[in-house]
Short mmCIF file of C-alpha atoms in Angstrom, two decimals:
data_model
loop_
_atom_site.label_atom_id
_atom_site.label_comp_id
_atom_site.label_asym_id
_atom_site.label_seq_id
_atom_site.Cartn_x
_atom_site.Cartn_y
_atom_site.Cartn_z
CA MET A 47 2.21 56.32 7.15
CA TYR A 48 0.99 54.29 4.19
CA ASN A 49 -2.76 54.20 5.61
CA MET A 50 -2.47 57.99 6.25
CA GLY A 51 -1.10 58.62 2.90
CA ASN A 52 -4.16 56.68 1.36
CA LEU A 53 -6.70 58.40 3.47
CA LEU A 54 -5.13 61.96 2.50
CA ARG A 55 -5.34 61.12 -1.21
CA LYS A 56 -8.73 59.84 -0.86
CA LEU A 57 -9.97 63.25 0.96
CA ALA A 58 -8.37 65.26 -1.69
CA THR A 59 -9.92 63.19 -4.52
CA PRO A 60 -13.07 61.49 -2.86
CA PHE A 61 -14.59 60.57 -6.20
CA SER A 62 -12.03 59.51 -8.47
CA LEU A 63 -10.35 56.69 -6.16
CA SER A 64 -14.04 55.21 -4.70
CA GLU A 65 -15.83 55.49 -8.34
CA THR A 66 -14.44 53.57 -11.30
CA SER A 67 -17.50 54.01 -13.47
CA TYR A 68 -21.06 55.90 -13.48
CA LEU A 69 -23.02 52.41 -13.23
CA SER A 70 -23.63 52.53 -9.71
CA ILE A 71 -24.55 55.96 -8.80
CA MET A 72 -26.89 56.21 -11.94
CA THR A 73 -28.61 53.19 -10.97
CA TRP A 74 -29.19 54.43 -7.53
CA LEU A 75 -30.45 57.72 -8.62
CA THR A 76 -32.93 56.29 -10.84
CA LYS A 77 -34.22 53.82 -8.55
CA TRP A 78 -35.02 56.53 -5.90
CA THR A 79 -36.63 58.96 -8.59
CA LEU A 80 -38.66 56.26 -10.03
CA ARG A 81 -40.13 55.60 -6.46
CA SER A 82 -41.38 58.99 -6.41
CA PHE A 83 -44.23 58.14 -9.48
CA ALA A 84 -43.17 61.45 -10.93
CA ILE A 85 -41.77 59.19 -14.25
CA PRO A 86 -44.17 56.76 -15.74
CA LEU A 87 -41.50 54.01 -15.45
CA LYS A 88 -40.50 51.21 -12.72
CA SER A 89 -37.27 49.67 -11.64
CA GLU A 90 -36.92 45.97 -10.78
CA SER A 91 -34.19 44.23 -9.16
CA VAL A 92 -32.78 41.41 -11.41
CA SER A 93 -30.22 38.99 -9.53
CA LYS A 94 -27.89 38.46 -12.70
CA GLU A 95 -28.69 41.85 -14.79
CA GLY A 96 -28.66 44.23 -11.76
CA ARG A 97 -31.64 46.43 -12.27
CA ARG A 98 -34.28 46.27 -15.10
CA PHE A 99 -36.62 49.46 -16.14
CA SER A 100 -39.84 49.34 -17.80
CA VAL A 101 -43.30 51.41 -18.33
CA ILE A 102 -45.52 50.75 -15.27
CA ASN A 103 -48.28 48.64 -16.33
CA LYS A 104 -50.06 47.71 -13.05
CA THR A 105 -53.34 49.61 -12.62
CA SER A 106 -52.46 50.23 -8.93
CA HIS A 107 -49.18 52.13 -10.25
CA TRP A 108 -51.05 54.18 -12.94
CA VAL A 109 -53.42 55.13 -10.15
CA ILE A 110 -50.44 56.38 -7.92
CA TYR A 111 -48.98 58.13 -11.11
CA ALA A 112 -52.23 59.80 -11.69
CA CYS A 113 -52.96 61.08 -8.20
CA THR A 114 -49.22 62.46 -8.02
CA ALA A 115 -49.67 64.19 -11.15
CA PHE A 116 -53.33 65.67 -10.17
CA LEU A 117 -51.86 66.80 -6.96
CA TRP A 118 -49.10 68.52 -8.75
CA LEU A 119 -51.51 69.90 -11.28
CA PHE A 120 -53.83 71.11 -8.16
CA TYR A 121 -50.68 72.83 -6.72
CA ASN A 122 -49.65 74.43 -10.00
CA LEU A 123 -53.25 75.86 -10.50
CA VAL A 124 -53.74 77.00 -6.95
CA TYR A 125 -50.55 78.74 -6.72
CA SER A 126 -50.46 80.30 -9.84
CA PHE A 127 -54.15 82.02 -8.83
CA TRP A 128 -52.26 82.75 -5.33
CA PHE A 129 -49.58 84.55 -7.32
CA TYR A 130 -51.99 86.53 -9.90
CA LYS A 131 -54.23 87.65 -6.97
CA ASN A 132 -51.59 88.57 -4.46
CA ILE A 133 -48.55 89.54 -6.21
CA TYR A 134 -49.31 90.40 -9.91
CA ASN A 135 -52.89 91.77 -9.66
CA SER A 136 -53.02 93.47 -6.34
CA ASN A 137 -52.57 96.94 -5.13
CA GLY A 138 -51.71 95.73 -1.85
CA SER A 139 -48.59 94.08 -3.13
CA LYS A 140 -47.17 97.24 -3.83
CA GLY A 141 -46.00 97.55 -0.03
CA LEU A 142 -44.37 94.02 -0.54
CA PRO A 143 -40.56 94.08 -0.42
CA VAL A 144 -38.83 93.26 -3.58
CA TRP A 145 -37.35 90.15 -2.09
CA GLN A 146 -40.72 88.63 -1.17
CA LYS A 147 -42.00 89.20 -4.67
CA VAL A 148 -38.84 87.71 -5.95
CA ILE A 149 -39.18 84.52 -3.98
CA ALA A 150 -43.02 84.16 -4.87
CA PHE A 151 -41.88 84.39 -8.59
CA PHE A 152 -39.17 81.82 -7.86
CA PHE A 153 -41.52 79.20 -6.67
CA LEU A 154 -43.93 80.10 -9.58
CA ILE A 155 -40.83 79.45 -12.29
CA ASN A 156 -40.19 76.18 -10.73
CA TYR A 157 -43.61 74.65 -10.48
CA VAL A 158 -44.97 75.46 -14.01
CA PRO A 159 -41.80 74.73 -16.21
CA ILE A 160 -40.99 71.71 -14.10
CA PHE A 161 -44.56 70.32 -14.73
CA GLY A 162 -43.86 70.97 -18.32
CA LEU A 163 -41.22 68.53 -18.14
CA HIS A 164 -43.26 66.03 -16.38
CA VAL A 165 -45.69 66.05 -19.13
CA CYS A 166 -43.14 65.98 -21.72
CA LEU A 167 -41.64 62.65 -20.02
CA LEU A 168 -45.34 61.22 -20.12
CA PHE A 169 -45.45 61.55 -23.79
CA ARG A 170 -41.82 60.45 -24.46
CA LYS A 171 -41.81 57.49 -21.96
CA LYS A 172 -40.92 54.87 -24.42
CA GLU A 173 -37.76 56.97 -25.85
CA LEU A 174 -36.68 57.77 -22.28
CA LEU A 175 -36.85 53.76 -21.52
CA GLN A 176 -34.93 52.90 -24.36
CA LEU A 177 -32.32 55.73 -23.43
CA LEU A 178 -31.98 54.29 -19.84
CA LYS A 179 -31.07 50.97 -21.32
CA THR A 180 -28.88 52.22 -24.00
CA CYS A 181 -26.92 54.07 -21.80
CA VAL A 182 -26.22 51.16 -19.52
CA TRP A 183 -25.32 49.03 -22.63
CA ILE A 184 -22.66 51.31 -23.82
CA GLU A 185 -20.95 51.71 -20.49
CA THR A 186 -21.16 48.12 -19.99
CA LYS A 187 -19.70 47.32 -23.58
CA CYS A 188 -16.85 49.88 -22.86
CA ILE A 189 -15.73 48.30 -19.59
CA GLU A 190 -15.78 44.86 -21.20
CA ARG A 191 -13.48 46.03 -23.96
CA GLY A 192 -10.99 47.59 -21.47
CA ALA A 193 -12.21 51.15 -20.82
CA SER A 194 -10.79 52.52 -17.31
CA GLU A 195 -10.09 55.94 -15.59
CA TYR A 196 -12.84 57.70 -17.68
CA THR A 197 -14.98 59.03 -14.72
CA LYS A 198 -14.61 62.85 -13.81
CA ILE A 199 -14.71 64.36 -10.38
CA SER A 200 -16.66 67.18 -11.96
CA ILE A 201 -19.33 65.02 -13.10
CA PHE A 202 -19.45 62.98 -9.68
CA SER A 203 -19.46 66.21 -7.84
CA ASN A 204 -22.72 67.10 -9.64
CA LEU A 205 -24.31 63.84 -9.31
CA TYR A 206 -23.66 63.64 -5.53
CA CYS A 207 -25.02 67.10 -4.93
CA VAL A 208 -28.17 65.97 -7.01
CA LYS A 209 -28.26 62.91 -4.94
CA LEU A 210 -28.48 64.99 -1.77
CA SER A 211 -31.25 66.89 -3.22
CA ILE A 212 -33.52 63.89 -3.58
CA PHE A 213 -34.34 64.18 0.14
CA ALA A 214 -32.87 67.43 1.21
CA VAL A 215 -35.29 69.71 -1.04
CA PRO A 216 -38.67 67.62 -0.26
CA GLY A 217 -37.40 67.97 3.46
CA MET A 218 -36.93 71.38 3.51
CA MET A 219 -40.04 72.49 1.48
CA GLY A 220 -42.03 70.04 3.80
CA ALA A 221 -40.59 72.00 6.82
CA VAL A 222 -41.38 75.29 5.23
CA GLY A 223 -45.24 74.17 4.80
CA LEU A 224 -45.27 72.97 8.36
CA PHE A 225 -43.74 75.68 10.26
CA LEU A 226 -44.40 78.51 7.82
CA PRO A 227 -47.79 77.67 6.41
CA CYS A 228 -48.75 81.07 5.01
CA MET A 229 -45.29 81.73 3.14
CA PRO A 230 -44.97 80.70 -0.37
CA PRO A 231 -44.90 77.96 -2.13
CA SER A 232 -47.76 77.21 0.60
CA ILE A 233 -51.24 77.00 -0.71
CA ALA A 234 -52.86 76.78 2.54
CA SER A 235 -53.28 80.62 2.84
CA THR A 236 -55.52 80.38 -0.39
CA LEU A 237 -57.56 77.15 0.78
CA PHE A 238 -57.85 77.62 4.58
CA LEU A 239 -55.91 80.51 6.22
CA GLU A 240 -56.45 84.23 6.20
CA CYS A 241 -52.83 85.05 7.05
CA GLN A 242 -53.52 88.54 8.40
CA ASP A 243 -49.94 88.81 9.21
CA ARG A 244 -48.84 87.67 5.87
CA TRP A 245 -46.13 85.45 5.71
CA GLY A 246 -45.32 85.70 9.41
CA ASP A 247 -48.76 84.47 10.55
CA GLN A 248 -48.31 81.49 12.90
CA ASP A 249 -51.87 81.21 13.77
CA ALA A 250 -52.75 77.96 11.84
CA GLU A 251 -53.85 74.85 13.62
CA VAL A 252 -51.51 71.69 13.93
CA TRP A 253 -53.74 69.53 11.64
CA VAL A 254 -53.66 72.32 8.75
CA ARG A 255 -49.59 72.55 9.25
CA LEU A 256 -49.34 68.58 9.12
CA ILE A 257 -51.54 68.22 5.76
CA ASN A 258 -49.85 71.46 4.21
CA GLY A 259 -46.39 70.22 5.16
CA PHE A 260 -47.01 66.81 4.04
CA ALA A 261 -48.49 67.78 0.72
CA GLN A 262 -45.71 70.11 -0.05
CA GLY A 263 -43.17 67.79 0.66
CA TYR A 264 -44.46 65.07 -1.46
CA VAL A 265 -44.95 67.87 -4.35
CA TRP A 266 -41.59 68.67 -4.17
CA LEU A 267 -40.20 64.81 -4.01
CA SER A 268 -42.00 64.87 -7.43
CA LEU A 269 -40.30 67.85 -8.67
CA ALA A 270 -37.10 66.49 -7.45
CA GLY A 271 -37.69 63.33 -9.35
CA VAL A 272 -38.24 64.85 -12.75
CA MET A 273 -35.38 67.20 -12.24
CA ILE A 274 -32.95 64.59 -11.40
CA THR A 275 -34.31 62.29 -14.16
CA THR A 276 -33.48 65.15 -16.47
CA ILE A 277 -30.14 66.02 -15.28
CA SER A 278 -28.60 62.65 -14.61
CA ARG A 279 -30.29 60.30 -17.13
CA ILE A 280 -31.24 62.29 -20.12
CA LEU A 281 -28.53 65.19 -20.08
CA ILE A 282 -25.49 64.06 -18.52
CA TYR A 283 -25.26 60.30 -18.70
CA PRO A 284 -25.82 60.10 -22.63
CA SER A 285 -23.21 62.74 -23.28
CA VAL A 286 -20.54 61.36 -21.41
CA MET A 287 -21.42 57.99 -22.88
CA VAL A 288 -21.03 59.31 -26.42
CA GLU A 289 -17.92 60.83 -25.57
CA LEU A 290 -16.62 57.31 -23.79
CA TRP A 291 -17.71 55.30 -26.99
CA ILE A 292 -15.87 57.81 -29.58
CA LYS A 293 -12.66 57.44 -27.45
CA MET A 294 -12.95 53.69 -27.08
CA ILE A 295 -13.31 53.71 -31.14
CA GLU A 296 -10.21 55.86 -31.37
CA GLY A 297 -8.23 53.86 -29.28
CA GLN A 298 -8.77 50.77 -30.91
CA LEU A 299 -7.93 52.22 -34.56
CA ASP A 300 -4.81 53.76 -33.07
CA HIS A 301 -3.92 50.26 -31.86
CA TYR A 302 -4.82 48.52 -35.04
CA HIS A 303 -3.36 50.91 -37.55
CA PHE A 304 -4.81 48.93 -40.62
CA ALA A 305 -8.13 48.36 -39.53
CA ASN A 306 -11.09 50.31 -40.81
CA HIS A 307 -14.04 48.21 -39.56
CA GLY A 308 -13.86 49.96 -36.22
CA LEU A 309 -14.99 52.99 -37.90
CA GLU A 310 -18.30 51.40 -38.33
CA ALA A 311 -18.86 51.62 -34.79
CA PHE A 312 -19.16 55.47 -35.16
CA ARG A 313 -22.73 54.67 -36.54
CA VAL A 314 -23.75 53.66 -32.95
CA ALA A 315 -22.87 57.13 -31.30
CA GLN A 316 -25.02 58.70 -34.45
CA VAL A 317 -27.97 56.57 -33.71
CA PHE A 318 -27.50 57.03 -29.87
CA GLN A 319 -27.32 60.63 -29.96
CA ASN A 320 -30.33 60.79 -32.33
CA LEU A 321 -32.15 58.82 -29.57
CA ALA A 322 -31.12 61.02 -26.82
CA ASN A 323 -32.20 64.06 -28.97
CA SER A 324 -35.66 62.72 -29.36
CA VAL A 325 -36.13 62.83 -25.88
CA MET A 326 -34.54 66.28 -25.57
CA SER A 327 -36.15 67.87 -28.68
CA LYS A 328 -38.47 70.99 -28.29
CA PRO A 329 -39.87 72.15 -26.10
CA PHE A 330 -37.75 69.79 -23.41
CA ILE A 331 -34.33 71.54 -23.72
CA SER A 332 -35.75 74.94 -24.26
CA ILE A 333 -37.85 74.56 -20.85
CA PHE A 334 -34.95 73.02 -19.01
CA ALA A 335 -32.55 76.03 -20.21
CA PHE A 336 -34.97 78.60 -19.30
CA LEU A 337 -35.77 77.24 -16.17
CA SER A 338 -32.06 76.99 -15.10
CA ILE A 339 -31.15 80.37 -16.19
CA VAL A 340 -34.26 82.37 -14.42
CA SER A 341 -33.79 80.04 -11.15
CA GLU A 342 -30.19 80.73 -10.93
CA ILE A 343 -30.73 84.75 -11.22
CA LEU A 344 -33.34 84.57 -8.40
CA SER A 345 -31.75 82.30 -6.07
CA LEU A 346 -28.47 84.60 -6.30
CA TYR A 347 -30.75 87.64 -5.79
CA VAL A 348 -32.40 86.43 -2.75
CA ILE A 349 -29.28 85.27 -1.30
CA ILE A 350 -27.40 88.55 -2.07
CA THR A 351 -30.44 90.92 -0.88
CA SER A 352 -32.50 89.24 1.66
CA TRP A 353 -30.20 87.09 3.86
CA ASN A 354 -31.25 88.85 7.08
CA ASN A 355 -34.83 88.66 6.38
CA LEU A 356 -35.05 84.85 5.90
CA SER A 357 -35.24 81.95 8.24
CA PHE A 358 -32.53 79.55 8.60
CA GLY A 359 -34.22 76.86 6.50
CA VAL A 360 -35.55 79.22 3.78
CA SER A 361 -31.76 80.51 3.62
CA ALA A 362 -30.30 77.10 3.62
CA PHE A 363 -33.05 76.12 0.67
CA PHE A 364 -32.04 79.05 -1.63
CA CYS A 365 -28.31 78.34 -0.98
CA LEU A 366 -28.98 74.65 -2.09
CA MET A 367 -30.80 75.89 -5.09
CA GLY A 368 -28.10 78.53 -5.93
CA MET A 369 -25.59 75.81 -5.69
CA ASN A 370 -27.53 73.36 -7.75
CA TYR A 371 -28.35 75.65 -10.50
CA PHE A 372 -24.68 76.78 -10.70
CA LEU A 373 -23.70 73.05 -11.09
CA ILE A 374 -26.33 72.64 -13.64
CA ILE A 375 -25.23 75.58 -15.78
CA HIS A 376 -21.54 74.92 -15.90
CA ILE A 377 -21.67 70.95 -15.60
CA THR A 378 -24.99 69.51 -16.82
CA LEU A 379 -25.36 72.04 -19.82
CA ASP A 380 -21.74 72.16 -20.45
CA SER A 381 -21.64 68.40 -20.62
CA LEU A 382 -24.07 68.77 -23.52
CA SER A 383 -20.93 69.98 -25.62
CA LYS A 384 -19.02 66.65 -25.06
CA SER A 385 -20.57 64.90 -28.01
CA TYR A 386 -19.61 67.82 -30.45
CA VAL A 387 -16.17 68.26 -29.24
CA ALA A 388 -15.24 64.38 -28.99
CA THR A 389 -16.60 63.97 -32.65
CA VAL A 390 -14.75 66.93 -34.00
CA LYS A 391 -11.40 65.84 -32.49
CA PHE A 392 -12.02 62.34 -33.56
CA SER A 393 -12.51 63.24 -37.31
CA LYS A 394 -9.44 65.48 -37.20
CA HIS A 395 -7.24 62.74 -35.82
CA MET A 396 -8.90 60.03 -38.24
CA LYS A 397 -8.30 62.25 -41.23
CA ARG A 398 -4.61 63.00 -40.17
CA LEU A 399 -3.94 59.16 -39.30
CA ARG A 400 -5.47 57.88 -42.72
CA SER A 401 -5.39 60.85 -45.02
CA ARG A 402 -4.42 58.73 -48.06
CA ASN A 403 -7.39 56.06 -47.49
CA ALA A 404 -10.26 56.89 -49.94
CA TRP A 405 -12.60 54.65 -48.10
CA VAL A 406 -12.05 56.53 -44.65
CA LYS A 407 -12.26 59.94 -46.36
CA LYS A 408 -15.73 59.07 -47.76
CA PHE A 409 -16.95 57.62 -44.60
CA LEU A 410 -15.77 60.68 -42.40
CA ALA A 411 -17.72 62.79 -45.01
CA SER A 412 -20.55 61.15 -43.98
CA CYS A 413 -20.19 61.67 -40.33
CA PRO A 414 -20.98 65.22 -39.26
CA PRO A 415 -20.15 66.32 -35.94
CA ILE A 416 -22.80 64.87 -33.42
CA LYS A 417 -24.72 67.92 -32.04
CA VAL A 418 -27.21 68.53 -29.18
CA GLY A 419 -29.53 71.46 -30.49
CA MET A 420 -30.45 74.50 -28.41
CA GLY A 421 -33.06 75.68 -30.92
CA ASP A 422 -33.00 78.39 -33.64
CA GLY A 423 -30.13 76.68 -35.47
CA LYS A 424 -28.02 76.70 -32.45
CA PHE A 425 -26.37 74.00 -30.51
CA PHE A 426 -24.19 73.30 -27.32
CA ASP A 427 -20.56 73.75 -27.68
CA GLY A 428 -17.58 74.35 -25.39
CA LEU A 429 -18.40 77.87 -24.69
CA THR A 430 -22.37 77.31 -24.04
CA SER A 431 -21.99 77.12 -20.23
CA LEU A 432 -19.98 80.43 -20.08
CA ILE A 433 -22.26 82.33 -22.14
CA ILE A 434 -25.43 81.15 -19.91
CA TRP A 435 -23.56 82.13 -16.87
CA GLN A 436 -22.47 85.42 -18.24
CA PHE A 437 -26.22 86.14 -19.12
CA CYS A 438 -27.19 85.19 -15.47
CA VAL A 439 -24.64 87.53 -13.92
CA ASP A 440 -25.54 90.41 -16.15
CA ARG A 441 -29.39 89.95 -15.30
CA LEU A 442 -28.51 89.83 -11.72
CA ILE A 443 -26.86 92.95 -11.71
CA ASN A 444 -29.32 94.49 -13.60
CA LEU A 445 -31.81 93.42 -10.76
CA LEU A 446 -29.62 95.07 -8.26
CA LEU A 447 -29.18 98.25 -9.71
CA LEU A 448 -32.93 98.51 -10.60
CA GLU A 449 -33.58 97.94 -6.53
CA LYS A 450 -31.50 100.71 -5.97
#
């Protein structure tokens, strides 16, 4: 009975009982995404320190990175040309169903913005490296000082979906390139094939299918690497670490009621958030928010309107994309408000606890709430994800009404 009770509790809360920190899954995600050579960093195993991250310095690694970037850029240019010729500027495309045009646009809107994120990470590789190291340092310090039971099932659910996407998304897109070489986002129809029957043409030779499937799967492995690094190590992890650090400071000050030197640790959170913001500054966060909003709208549109017209693999892909972008909007983007919410609560608590201490009043006055900017003077707060989701639903309804 005791073992059965433990099993039932573990099934009910699979992450909270098995994971006591974010270190293991973040390390795993980073290790595998860096192996895609979509990020100019490398991960090395160190016996005592776990894993160590650094900028790639070997000529062979830079050659592989350059080849990966060139293949990705080549796909971008060829697919953009195909989209312009066959969808945007072709009279024949007027006969295409709306759902086919939407699918083609979905892949275009993923290729181009994610390649923009890829370029941003190349130029901000040193800031990204420092961010990776500082996140691990903060969580390790908090654990050493007694932090426990701070992990959240909502964060782990997002991270485990991201973990699944590392291999699922490239595998699905490689299969689409193999079995449906004329269907977007394949570029074989532009380079090798005539595709007289449009997307359903199956006359391609085996060697063309194999090359097309492998190249398409590798390109989507790079896309997955950039997106997973962005979601897990640039957006989610720094936000939850700032929240954890501030809660640790607050707990220590509550325990030692007459100590004020602990407040100085708040500066660490400020400096760390400034580091994270230097990686996420324009146009990084704007590109990511735009990509998430448009991709979620298009994924839902394809699933709702075109389920019967898609093969199982393509349907599964859009279901996975819809679920991923749903979690990105409601968990990843929502997590960016954690810094602001935690610092506002901390400031109010400290003012109430030490209302007569002049030094504390002056210190808190110099500590404005930590914010992650969205651009145009706006920042992420507790309502951001709901507003974005409402925007997605409104645009989806407008699309459905427009089609009718």
